[in-house]
Each structure stands twice: as structure tokens, then as C-alpha cells.
Short mmCIF file of C-alpha atoms and ligand atoms in Angstrom, two decimals:
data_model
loop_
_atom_site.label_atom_id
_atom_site.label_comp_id
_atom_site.label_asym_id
_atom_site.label_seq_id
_atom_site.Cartn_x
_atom_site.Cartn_y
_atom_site.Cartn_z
CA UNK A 86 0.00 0.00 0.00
CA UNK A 87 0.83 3.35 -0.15
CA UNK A 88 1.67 5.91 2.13
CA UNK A 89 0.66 9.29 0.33
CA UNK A 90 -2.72 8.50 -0.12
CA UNK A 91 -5.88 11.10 -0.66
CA UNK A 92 -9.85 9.65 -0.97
CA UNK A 93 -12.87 10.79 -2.06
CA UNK A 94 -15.64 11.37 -0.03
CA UNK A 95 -17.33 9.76 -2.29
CA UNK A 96 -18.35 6.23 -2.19
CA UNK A 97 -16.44 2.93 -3.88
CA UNK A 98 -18.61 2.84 -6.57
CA UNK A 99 -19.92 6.51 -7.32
CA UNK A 100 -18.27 7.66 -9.87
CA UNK A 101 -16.42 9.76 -12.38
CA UNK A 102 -16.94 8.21 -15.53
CA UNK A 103 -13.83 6.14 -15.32
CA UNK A 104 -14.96 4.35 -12.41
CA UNK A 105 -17.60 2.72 -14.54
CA UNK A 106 -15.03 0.06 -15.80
CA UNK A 107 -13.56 -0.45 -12.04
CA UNK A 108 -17.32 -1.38 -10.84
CA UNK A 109 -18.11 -3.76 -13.80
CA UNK A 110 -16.11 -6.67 -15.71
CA UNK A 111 -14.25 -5.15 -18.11
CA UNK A 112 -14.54 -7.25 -21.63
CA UNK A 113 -12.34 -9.93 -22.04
CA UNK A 114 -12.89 -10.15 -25.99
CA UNK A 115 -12.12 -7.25 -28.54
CA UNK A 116 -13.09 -6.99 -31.95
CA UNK A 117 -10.61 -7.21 -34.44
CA UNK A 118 -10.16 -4.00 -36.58
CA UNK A 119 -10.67 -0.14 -35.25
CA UNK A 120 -11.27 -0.39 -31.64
CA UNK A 121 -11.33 2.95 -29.41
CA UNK A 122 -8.24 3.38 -27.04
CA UNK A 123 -10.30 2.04 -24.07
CA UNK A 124 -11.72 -1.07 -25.99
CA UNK A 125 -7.53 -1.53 -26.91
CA UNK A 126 -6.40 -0.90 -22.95
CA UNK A 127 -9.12 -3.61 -21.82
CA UNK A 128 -8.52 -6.35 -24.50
CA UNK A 129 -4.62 -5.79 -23.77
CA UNK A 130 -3.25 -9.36 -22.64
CA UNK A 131 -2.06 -7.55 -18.86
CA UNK A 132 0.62 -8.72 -15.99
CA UNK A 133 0.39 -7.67 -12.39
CA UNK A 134 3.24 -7.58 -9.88
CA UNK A 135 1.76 -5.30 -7.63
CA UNK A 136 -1.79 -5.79 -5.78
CA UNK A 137 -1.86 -6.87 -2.08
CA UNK A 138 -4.65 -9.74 -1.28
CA UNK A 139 -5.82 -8.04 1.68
CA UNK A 140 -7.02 -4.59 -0.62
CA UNK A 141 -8.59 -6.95 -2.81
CA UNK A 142 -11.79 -7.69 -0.77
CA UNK A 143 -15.04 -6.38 -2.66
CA UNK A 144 -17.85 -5.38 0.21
CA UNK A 145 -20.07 -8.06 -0.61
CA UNK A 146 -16.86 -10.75 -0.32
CA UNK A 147 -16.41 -8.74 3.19
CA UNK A 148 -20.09 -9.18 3.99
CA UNK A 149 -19.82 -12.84 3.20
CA UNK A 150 -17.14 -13.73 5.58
CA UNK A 151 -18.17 -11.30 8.22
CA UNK A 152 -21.70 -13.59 8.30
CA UNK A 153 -20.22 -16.65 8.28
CA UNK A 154 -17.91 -16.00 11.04
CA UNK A 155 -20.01 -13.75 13.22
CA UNK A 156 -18.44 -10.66 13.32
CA UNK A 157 -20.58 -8.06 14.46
CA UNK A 158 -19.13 -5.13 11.88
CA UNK A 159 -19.50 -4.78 8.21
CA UNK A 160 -22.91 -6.81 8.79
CA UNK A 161 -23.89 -5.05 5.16
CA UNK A 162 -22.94 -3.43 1.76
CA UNK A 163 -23.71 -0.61 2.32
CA UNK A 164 -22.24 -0.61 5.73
CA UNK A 165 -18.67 -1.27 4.15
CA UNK A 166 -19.52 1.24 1.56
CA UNK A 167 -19.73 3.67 3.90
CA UNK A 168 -16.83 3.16 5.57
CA UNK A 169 -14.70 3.44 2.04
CA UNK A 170 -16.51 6.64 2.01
CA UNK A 171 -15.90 7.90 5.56
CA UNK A 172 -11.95 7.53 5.09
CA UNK A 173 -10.02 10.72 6.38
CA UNK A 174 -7.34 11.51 4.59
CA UNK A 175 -3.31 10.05 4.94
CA UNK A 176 -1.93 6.79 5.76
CA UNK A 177 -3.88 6.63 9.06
CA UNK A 178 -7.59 7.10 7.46
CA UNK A 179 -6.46 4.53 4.69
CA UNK A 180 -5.26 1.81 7.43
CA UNK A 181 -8.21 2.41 9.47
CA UNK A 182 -10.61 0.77 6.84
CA UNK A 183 -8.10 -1.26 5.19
CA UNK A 184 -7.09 -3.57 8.81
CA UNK A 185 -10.71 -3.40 9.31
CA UNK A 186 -11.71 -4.98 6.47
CA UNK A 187 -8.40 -7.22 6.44
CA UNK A 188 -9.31 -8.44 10.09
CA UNK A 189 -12.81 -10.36 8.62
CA UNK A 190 -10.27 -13.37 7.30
CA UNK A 191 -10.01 -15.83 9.79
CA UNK A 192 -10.46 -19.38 8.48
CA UNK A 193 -8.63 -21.01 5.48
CA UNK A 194 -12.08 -20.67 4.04
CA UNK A 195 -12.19 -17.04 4.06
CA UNK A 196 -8.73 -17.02 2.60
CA UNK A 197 -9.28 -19.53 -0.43
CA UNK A 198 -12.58 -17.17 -1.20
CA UNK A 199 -10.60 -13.89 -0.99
CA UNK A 200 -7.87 -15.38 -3.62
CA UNK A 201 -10.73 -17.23 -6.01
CA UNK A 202 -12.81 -13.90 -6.23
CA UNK A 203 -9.61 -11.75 -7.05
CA UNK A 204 -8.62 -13.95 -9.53
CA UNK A 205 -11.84 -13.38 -11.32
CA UNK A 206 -11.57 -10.27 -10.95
CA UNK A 207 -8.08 -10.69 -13.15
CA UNK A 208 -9.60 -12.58 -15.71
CA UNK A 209 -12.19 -9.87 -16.40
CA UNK A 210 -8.88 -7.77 -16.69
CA UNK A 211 -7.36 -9.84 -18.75
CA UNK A 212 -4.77 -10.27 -16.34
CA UNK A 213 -2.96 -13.40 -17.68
CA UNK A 214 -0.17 -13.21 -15.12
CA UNK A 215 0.28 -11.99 -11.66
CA UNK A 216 2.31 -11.89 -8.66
CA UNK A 217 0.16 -10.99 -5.46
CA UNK A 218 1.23 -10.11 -2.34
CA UNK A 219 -0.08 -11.22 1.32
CA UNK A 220 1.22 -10.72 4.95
CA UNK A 221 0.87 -12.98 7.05
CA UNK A 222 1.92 -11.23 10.42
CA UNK A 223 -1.23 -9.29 11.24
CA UNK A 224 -3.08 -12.56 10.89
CA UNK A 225 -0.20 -14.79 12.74
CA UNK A 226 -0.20 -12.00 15.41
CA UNK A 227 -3.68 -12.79 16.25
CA UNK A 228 -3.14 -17.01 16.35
CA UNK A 229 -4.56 -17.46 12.92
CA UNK A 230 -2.19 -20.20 11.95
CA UNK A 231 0.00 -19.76 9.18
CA UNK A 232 -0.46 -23.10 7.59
CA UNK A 233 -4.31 -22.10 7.25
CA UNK A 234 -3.44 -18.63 5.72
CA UNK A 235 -0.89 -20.23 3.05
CA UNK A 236 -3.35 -23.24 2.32
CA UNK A 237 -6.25 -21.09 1.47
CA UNK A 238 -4.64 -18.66 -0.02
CA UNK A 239 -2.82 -21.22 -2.38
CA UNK A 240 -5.48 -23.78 -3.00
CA UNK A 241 -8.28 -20.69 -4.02
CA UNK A 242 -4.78 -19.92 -6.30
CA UNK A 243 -4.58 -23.25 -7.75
CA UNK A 244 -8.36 -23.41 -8.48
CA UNK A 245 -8.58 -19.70 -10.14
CA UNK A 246 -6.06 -20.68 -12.08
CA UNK A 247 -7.75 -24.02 -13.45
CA UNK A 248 -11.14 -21.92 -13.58
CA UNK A 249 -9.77 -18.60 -15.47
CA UNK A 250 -6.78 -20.18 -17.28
CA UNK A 251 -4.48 -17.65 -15.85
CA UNK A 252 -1.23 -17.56 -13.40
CA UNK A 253 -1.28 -16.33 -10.11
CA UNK A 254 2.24 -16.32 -7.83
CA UNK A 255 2.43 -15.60 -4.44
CA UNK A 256 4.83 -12.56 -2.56
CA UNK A 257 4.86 -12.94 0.72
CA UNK A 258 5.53 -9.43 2.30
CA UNK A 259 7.11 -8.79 6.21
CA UNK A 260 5.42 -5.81 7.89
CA UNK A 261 8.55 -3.18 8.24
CA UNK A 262 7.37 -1.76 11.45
CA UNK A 263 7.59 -5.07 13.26
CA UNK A 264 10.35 -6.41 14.63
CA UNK A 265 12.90 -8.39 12.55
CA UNK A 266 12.57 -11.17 14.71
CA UNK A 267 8.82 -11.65 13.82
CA UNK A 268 10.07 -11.39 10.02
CA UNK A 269 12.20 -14.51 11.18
CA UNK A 270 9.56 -15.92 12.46
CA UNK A 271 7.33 -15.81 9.69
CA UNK A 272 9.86 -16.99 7.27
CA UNK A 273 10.52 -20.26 9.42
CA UNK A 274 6.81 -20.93 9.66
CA UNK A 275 7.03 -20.21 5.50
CA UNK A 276 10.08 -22.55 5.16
CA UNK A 277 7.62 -25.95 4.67
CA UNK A 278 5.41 -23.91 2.36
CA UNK A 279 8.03 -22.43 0.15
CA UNK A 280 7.44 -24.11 -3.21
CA UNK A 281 4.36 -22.07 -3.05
CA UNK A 282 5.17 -18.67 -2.74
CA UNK A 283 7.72 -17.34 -5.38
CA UNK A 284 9.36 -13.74 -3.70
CA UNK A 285 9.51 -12.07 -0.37
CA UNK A 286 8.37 -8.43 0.10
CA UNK A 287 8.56 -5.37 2.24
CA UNK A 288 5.18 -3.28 3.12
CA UNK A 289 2.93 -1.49 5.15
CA UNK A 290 4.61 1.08 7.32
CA UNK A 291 5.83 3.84 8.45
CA UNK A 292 8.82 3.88 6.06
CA UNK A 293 10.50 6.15 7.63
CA UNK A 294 12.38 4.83 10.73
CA UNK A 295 12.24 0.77 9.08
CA UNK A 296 14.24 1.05 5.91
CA UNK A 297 15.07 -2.05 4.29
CA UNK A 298 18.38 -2.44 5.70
CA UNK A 299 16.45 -3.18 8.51
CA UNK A 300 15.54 -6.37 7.59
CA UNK A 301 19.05 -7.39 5.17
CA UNK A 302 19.36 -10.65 7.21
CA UNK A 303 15.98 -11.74 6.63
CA UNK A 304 16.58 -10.88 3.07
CA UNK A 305 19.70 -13.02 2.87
CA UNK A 306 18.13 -16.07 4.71
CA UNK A 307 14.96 -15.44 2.10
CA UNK A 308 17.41 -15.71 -0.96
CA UNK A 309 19.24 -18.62 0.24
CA UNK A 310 15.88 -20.49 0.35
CA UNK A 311 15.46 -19.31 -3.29
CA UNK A 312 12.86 -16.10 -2.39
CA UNK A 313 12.70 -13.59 -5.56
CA UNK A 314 13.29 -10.50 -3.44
CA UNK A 315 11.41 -6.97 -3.83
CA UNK A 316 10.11 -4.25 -1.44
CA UNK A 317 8.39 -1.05 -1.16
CA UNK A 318 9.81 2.21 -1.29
CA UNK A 319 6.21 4.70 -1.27
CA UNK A 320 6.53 8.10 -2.62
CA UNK A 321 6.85 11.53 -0.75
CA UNK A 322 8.34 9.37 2.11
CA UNK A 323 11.70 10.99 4.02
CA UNK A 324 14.40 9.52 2.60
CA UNK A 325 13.16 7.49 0.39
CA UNK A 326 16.06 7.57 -2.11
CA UNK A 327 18.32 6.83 0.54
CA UNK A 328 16.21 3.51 1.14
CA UNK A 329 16.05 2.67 -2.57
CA UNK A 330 20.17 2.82 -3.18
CA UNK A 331 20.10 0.59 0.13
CA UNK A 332 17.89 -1.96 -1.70
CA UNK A 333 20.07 -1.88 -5.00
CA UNK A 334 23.74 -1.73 -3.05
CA UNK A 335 23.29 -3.52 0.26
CA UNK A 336 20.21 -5.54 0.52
CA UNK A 337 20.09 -6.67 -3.63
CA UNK A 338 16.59 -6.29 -4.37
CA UNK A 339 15.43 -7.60 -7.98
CA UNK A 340 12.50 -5.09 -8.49
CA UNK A 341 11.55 -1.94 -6.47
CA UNK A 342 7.63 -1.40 -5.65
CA UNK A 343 7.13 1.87 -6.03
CA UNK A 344 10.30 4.05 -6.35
CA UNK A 345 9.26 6.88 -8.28
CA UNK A 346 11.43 9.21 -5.95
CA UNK A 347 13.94 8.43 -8.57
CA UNK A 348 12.91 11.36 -10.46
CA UNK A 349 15.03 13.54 -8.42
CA UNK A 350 18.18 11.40 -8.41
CA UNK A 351 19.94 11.43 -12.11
CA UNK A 352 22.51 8.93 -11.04
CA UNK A 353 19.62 6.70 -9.29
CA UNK A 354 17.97 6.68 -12.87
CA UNK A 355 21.14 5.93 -14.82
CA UNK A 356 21.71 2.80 -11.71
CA UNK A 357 17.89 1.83 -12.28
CA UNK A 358 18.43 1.23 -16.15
CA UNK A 359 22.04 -0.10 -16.36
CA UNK A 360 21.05 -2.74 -13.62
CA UNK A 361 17.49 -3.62 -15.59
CA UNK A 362 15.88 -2.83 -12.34
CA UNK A 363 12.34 -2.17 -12.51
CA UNK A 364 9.52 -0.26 -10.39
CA UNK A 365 6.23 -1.29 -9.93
CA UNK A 366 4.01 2.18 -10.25
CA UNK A 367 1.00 2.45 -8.84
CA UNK A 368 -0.92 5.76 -10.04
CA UNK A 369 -4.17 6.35 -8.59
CA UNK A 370 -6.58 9.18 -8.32
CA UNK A 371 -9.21 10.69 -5.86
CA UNK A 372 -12.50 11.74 -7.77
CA UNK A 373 -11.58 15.64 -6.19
CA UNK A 374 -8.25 15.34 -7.48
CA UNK A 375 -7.44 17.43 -10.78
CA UNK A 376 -5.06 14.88 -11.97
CA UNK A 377 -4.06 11.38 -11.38
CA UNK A 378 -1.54 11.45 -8.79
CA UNK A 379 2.40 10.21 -10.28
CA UNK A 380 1.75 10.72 -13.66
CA UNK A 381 4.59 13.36 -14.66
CA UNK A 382 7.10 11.37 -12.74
CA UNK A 383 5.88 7.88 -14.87
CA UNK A 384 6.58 9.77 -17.99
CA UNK A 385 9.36 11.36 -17.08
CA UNK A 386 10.87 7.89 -15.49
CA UNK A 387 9.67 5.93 -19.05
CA UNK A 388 11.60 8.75 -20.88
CA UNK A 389 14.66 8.22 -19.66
CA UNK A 390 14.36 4.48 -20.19
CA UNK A 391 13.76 3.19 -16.90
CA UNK A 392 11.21 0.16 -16.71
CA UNK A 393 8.19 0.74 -14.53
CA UNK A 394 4.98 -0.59 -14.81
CA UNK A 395 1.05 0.03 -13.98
CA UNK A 396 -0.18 -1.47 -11.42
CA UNK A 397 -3.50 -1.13 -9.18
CA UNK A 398 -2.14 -2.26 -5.23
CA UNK A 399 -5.16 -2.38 -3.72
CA UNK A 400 -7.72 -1.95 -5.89
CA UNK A 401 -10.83 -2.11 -3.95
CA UNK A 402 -9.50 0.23 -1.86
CA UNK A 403 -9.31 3.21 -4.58
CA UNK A 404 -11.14 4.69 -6.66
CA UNK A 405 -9.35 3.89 -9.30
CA UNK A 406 -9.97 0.47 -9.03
CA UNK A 407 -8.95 -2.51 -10.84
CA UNK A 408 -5.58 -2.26 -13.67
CA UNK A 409 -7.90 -2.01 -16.35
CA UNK A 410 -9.69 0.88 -15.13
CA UNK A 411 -6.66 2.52 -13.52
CA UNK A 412 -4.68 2.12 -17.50
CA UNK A 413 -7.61 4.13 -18.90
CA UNK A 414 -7.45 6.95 -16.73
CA UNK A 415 -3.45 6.88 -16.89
CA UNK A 416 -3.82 6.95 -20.52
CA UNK A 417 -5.95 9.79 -20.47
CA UNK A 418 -4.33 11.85 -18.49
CA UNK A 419 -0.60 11.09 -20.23
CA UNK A 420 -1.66 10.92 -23.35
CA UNK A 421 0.26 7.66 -24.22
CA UNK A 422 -0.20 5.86 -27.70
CA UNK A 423 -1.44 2.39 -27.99
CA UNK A 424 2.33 1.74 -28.71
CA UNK A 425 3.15 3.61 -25.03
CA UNK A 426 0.84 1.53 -23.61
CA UNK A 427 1.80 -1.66 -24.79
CA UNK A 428 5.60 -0.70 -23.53
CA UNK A 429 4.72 -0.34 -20.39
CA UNK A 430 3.01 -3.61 -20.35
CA UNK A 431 5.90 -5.06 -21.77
CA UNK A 432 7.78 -3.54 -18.79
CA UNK A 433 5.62 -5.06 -16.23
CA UNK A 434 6.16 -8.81 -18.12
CA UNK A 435 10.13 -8.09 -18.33
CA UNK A 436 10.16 -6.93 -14.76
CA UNK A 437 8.21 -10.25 -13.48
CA UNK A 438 9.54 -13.38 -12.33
CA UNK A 439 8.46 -15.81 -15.03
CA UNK A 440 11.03 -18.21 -16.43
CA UNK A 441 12.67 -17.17 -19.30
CA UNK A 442 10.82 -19.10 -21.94
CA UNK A 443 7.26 -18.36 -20.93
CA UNK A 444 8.37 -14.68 -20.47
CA UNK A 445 8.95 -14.84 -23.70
CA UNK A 446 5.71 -16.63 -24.99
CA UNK A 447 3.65 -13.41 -22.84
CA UNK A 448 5.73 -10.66 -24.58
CA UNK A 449 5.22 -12.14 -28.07
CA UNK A 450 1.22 -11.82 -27.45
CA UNK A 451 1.68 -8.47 -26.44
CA UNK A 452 3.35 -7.66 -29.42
CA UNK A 453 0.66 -9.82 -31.66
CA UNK A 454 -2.08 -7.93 -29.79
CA UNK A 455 -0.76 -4.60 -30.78
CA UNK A 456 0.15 -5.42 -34.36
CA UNK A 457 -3.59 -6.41 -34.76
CA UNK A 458 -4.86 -3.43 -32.71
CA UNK A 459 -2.76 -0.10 -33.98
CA UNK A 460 -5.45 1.52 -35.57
CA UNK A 461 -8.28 2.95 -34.05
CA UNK A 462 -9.38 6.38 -31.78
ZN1 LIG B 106 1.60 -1.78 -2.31
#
């Protein structure tokens, strides 16, 4: 998630025109021939590296599990809708709702639901690849037991995948602002589970005062039991290019989430592209906000050759919604071609943590989609 964060008062799923496409399956098939940009932007064959499992939870899939296990909040819709709406401003309005609604997932049950119903909600994004993120410490902290988190999480996986006929990998991602013992902990309870989750991340927050050098052991142990490594480095956060050259020099991070501080670091940018290291953006926008929020600094980051890619985080948590959605607006407001859009795709398939050969196989219908989908409005 991300720490500068502004809301609408407005609720989940009232709406600027955009929002339309976030409240509603987008279409998974496109006509051949002269399509309009938004038609090309939801047809687009998409990868994800950057959406968290616990911002993922629609109000009725709260309402659901909330019934089921007798918790005496969120008892409606509309209940959950108005908390989205209520949200005060900054981290600590966003964090209110989002552990909230986070804290309903108790049971393996409610775990394998949460990860079925998002991957649904991929498919109607034509999301044919995606790395996902989940923490297990608030749940552990609370004697939810790990082995029920993982196994729900990954079975609901497994079946999505059979069901939608697309890939889903697991991150899991240590809290920073607990202790580096508990992010031991979690990766010893992880150790029997590891052939099912593919890279080890760094969220939630503050930033500020738990960079990731912080947690460089855990990172070691994590890559000697073959983790892919990333972690998040929010924008408008102190020091926050200080944090990202300690993820490239001392802790080796494959990917940066986030990172678009790098803007105001020339040699950062130059490091970012002669390493191949790439940032997972996240723009997103408030329905009172004039623009989308990150825009200039995705351009200006693209233009210079770094690789950064789109990506929602917690999508039913803004209004921006869901990657299709959130690549319209960003198109809008940027004024990207098809062929701008389609690189930055490209960057968010180079930047994942497919093998080699599949890689491959996903950029080469990326390309086919946009040979048979450059003309149009
Ligand atoms: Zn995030």
C-alpha cells in the first residue's frame, strides 16, 4: 500500500466516468479491426506484480465472511460502503478501513474465497499473469495459523487458475514496522510452504524509521531459500532515495515497488536502467483530485528508459480500481499511444519473475495484440 494517499468522499462505486469500468467486468474479448483506445487498454493481454490480497476484498466478499464467522461489523454493503466513504485523509484514514476490512479473514475458508474472487476479478482484466502479495503477520499475530493462511490462499490460487486459465504467484511481504525477529519468524513458519510462494516483500509502514536495511538478514536467509526479493519504497516518504540505493547496493533487491522518488536522483535513474531494475508504479486518483496522482514522474521515469509498470495495489480500496480501469485513466491523463501503452506492459512482463521461456511466450502476445490493434481512436 501506499503511504501518500488522498480519498474521495465519495463512495467505492460513485463515480467519475472512469470508475464505470472499475465497478463492472471489463470485456475480455475485442473486436478485431478499429477499436477505441479504451476497448484496446481492456482487450490488452495484462501482468500484475503489484496488488496486495488483503485490498482486494469487494464489500459483498467482506459481507460474506463477516456472516459466516459472526463478526458483528461490516454486517452489510452498504455498511462497508460507507466506511470506504468515511476515510479521512493520509496513511492513518487509509489503514483504518483497510485492517478493518483485512481483520474479517479468519479461516482457510475465508482465505481460499478472498484469492478465487480476485482472480476473477483478473480474468475480467485480462490479467494473464500476476504476482500478489499477502502478509501474514497481522493474521499470525492474532493465532490465525499460518499453515491455514498459506493453504487457502494457495489452494483458491490453484483453483482460479484451473477456472480462469491464468497464473497467479504468491509474494509474501514482512510488515517493516515489526520487529525483525517476527520477520524470522514468519519466514521459518514459511520454510515448509516455500514451493508455493515465489518472492519475499517489504510493506505497510511507516517507512521512515524501518528502511530495508532493517531487515538485510531476513533478506539473505529469504534468498538462500530461493525467495525472488522486492520491497516497497512509497513516494513523498523521508528519505526514500536513501532507502532505494540501500535496496540496489546492500540488501540486492530484484524489483523496487514503487520508487518513483527516482525522479530527483539522475545517477539513481542511470543505476535503475544499467542494472534492468524495474519499479512497480502504482498511479491512482481521488475523484476531487485534478489529476491522477504520479503521472509526470511515470513519464518522465519511461523517458529516460527506466522500466516501470502500472499497477493497481489495492484496488478495492481506490477509486481507481482494478488495472484495467486505472490504465484508462493513466492513458488519459498522459496521453500515451497504444504503442506507449503496450511498452509499459511489456515492462511489467520483463520486470516479473516468469522463467525465461514463458516470459517470452507473454511478450510475443503483447506484441501480436498490438500489431492487430494499432489503428483505431
Ligand atoms: Zn503496495
Amino acid at each position: 500500500m501506499r503511504l501518500k494517499l488522498h480519498f474521495s468522499r465519495l463512495g467505492f462505486c460513485l463515480l467519475p466516468l472512469f470508475v464505470v469500468l472499475a465497478c463492472q467486468p471489463a470485456p475480455t474479448h475485442v473486436e478485431q479491426g478499429a477499436t477505441s483506445m479504451a476497448q484496446f487498454i481492456a482487450g490488452m493481454p495484462k501482468a500484475e506484480l503489484h496488488l496486495h490480497l488483503e485490498g482486494t476484498l469487494s464489500p459483498q466478499t467482506i459481507v460474506t465472511i463477516t456472516k459466516r464467522n459472526g463478526i458483528d461489523y461490516f454486517r452489510s454493503v452498504e455498511e462497508v460502503k460507507k466506511s470506504l466513504a468515511d476515510r479521512k485523509p493520509g496513511l492513518m484514514g487509509f489503514l483504518g478501513h483497510h485492517n478493518k476490512s483485512r481483520d474479517v479473514l479468519q479461516t482457510q475458508q475465508d482465505f481460499y474465497d478472498a484469492t478465487f474472487n480476485l482472480l476473477k476479478n483478473l480474468k475480467d482484466n485480462n490479467i494473464i499473469y500476476s504476482e500478489i502479495f499477502f502478509d501474514p503477520q497481522p493474521f499470525t499475530n492474532r493465532g490465525i495459523a499460518f499453515d491455514d493462511i498459506i493453504n487457502g490462499i494457495d489452494t483458491g490460487r490453484r483453483d482460479g487458475e484451473k477456472t480462469y486459465g491464468i497464473t497467479a504467484e504468491l509474494i509474501m511481504s514482512i510488515n517493516r514496522e515489526l520487529s525483525v525477529d517476527s520477520a524470522f519468524a514468519m519466514l521459518d513458519l514459511a520454510y515448509a510452504h516455500r514451493g508455493k510462494i515465489l518472492g519475499l516483500g517489504l510493506d505497510s509502514g511507516p517507512e521512515y524509521g524501518n528502511p530495508p536495511i532493517k531487515f538485510k538478514a531476513v533478506y539473505q536467509r529469504a534468498k538462500e531459500q530461493g525467495y525472488h526479493l522486492t520491497g516497497h519504497h512509497d513516494v513523498d516518504v523521508r528519505d526514500s532515495l536513501k532507502h532505494i540505493w540501500q535496496s540496489l547496493d546492500q540488501v540486492a533487491l530484484e524489483r523496487i515497488d514503487h520508487g518513483l522518488m527516482a525522479v530527483d536522483d539522475p545517477a539513481l535513474i542511470k543505476e535503475l536502467v544499467r542494472r534492468g531494475i524495474c519499479l512497480t508504479g502504482s498511479p491512482v486518483k481521488r475523484a476531487t483530485d485534478p489529476r491522477m496522482q504520479d503521472v509526470d514522474r511515470i513519464i518522465y521515469l519511461d523517458a529516460q528508459g527506466v522500466c516501470v509498470s502500472l499497477n493497481s495495489d489495492d484496488p478495492a480500496e481506490f477509486e481507481t480500481g482494478y488495472l484495467t480501469n486505472m490504465m484508462v485513466v493513466f492513458q488519459e491523463e498522459s496521453g500515451y499511444s497504444r504503442a506507449d501503452m503496450v511498452r509499459l506492459m511489456r515492462n511489467a512482463f520483463t520486470a516479473s519473475w516468469l522463467p525465461e521461456a514463458e516470459k517470452q511466450n507473454y511478450l510475443i502476445a503483447l506484441e501480436n495484440y498490438l500489431r492487430t490493434h494499432e489503428s483505431g481512436h
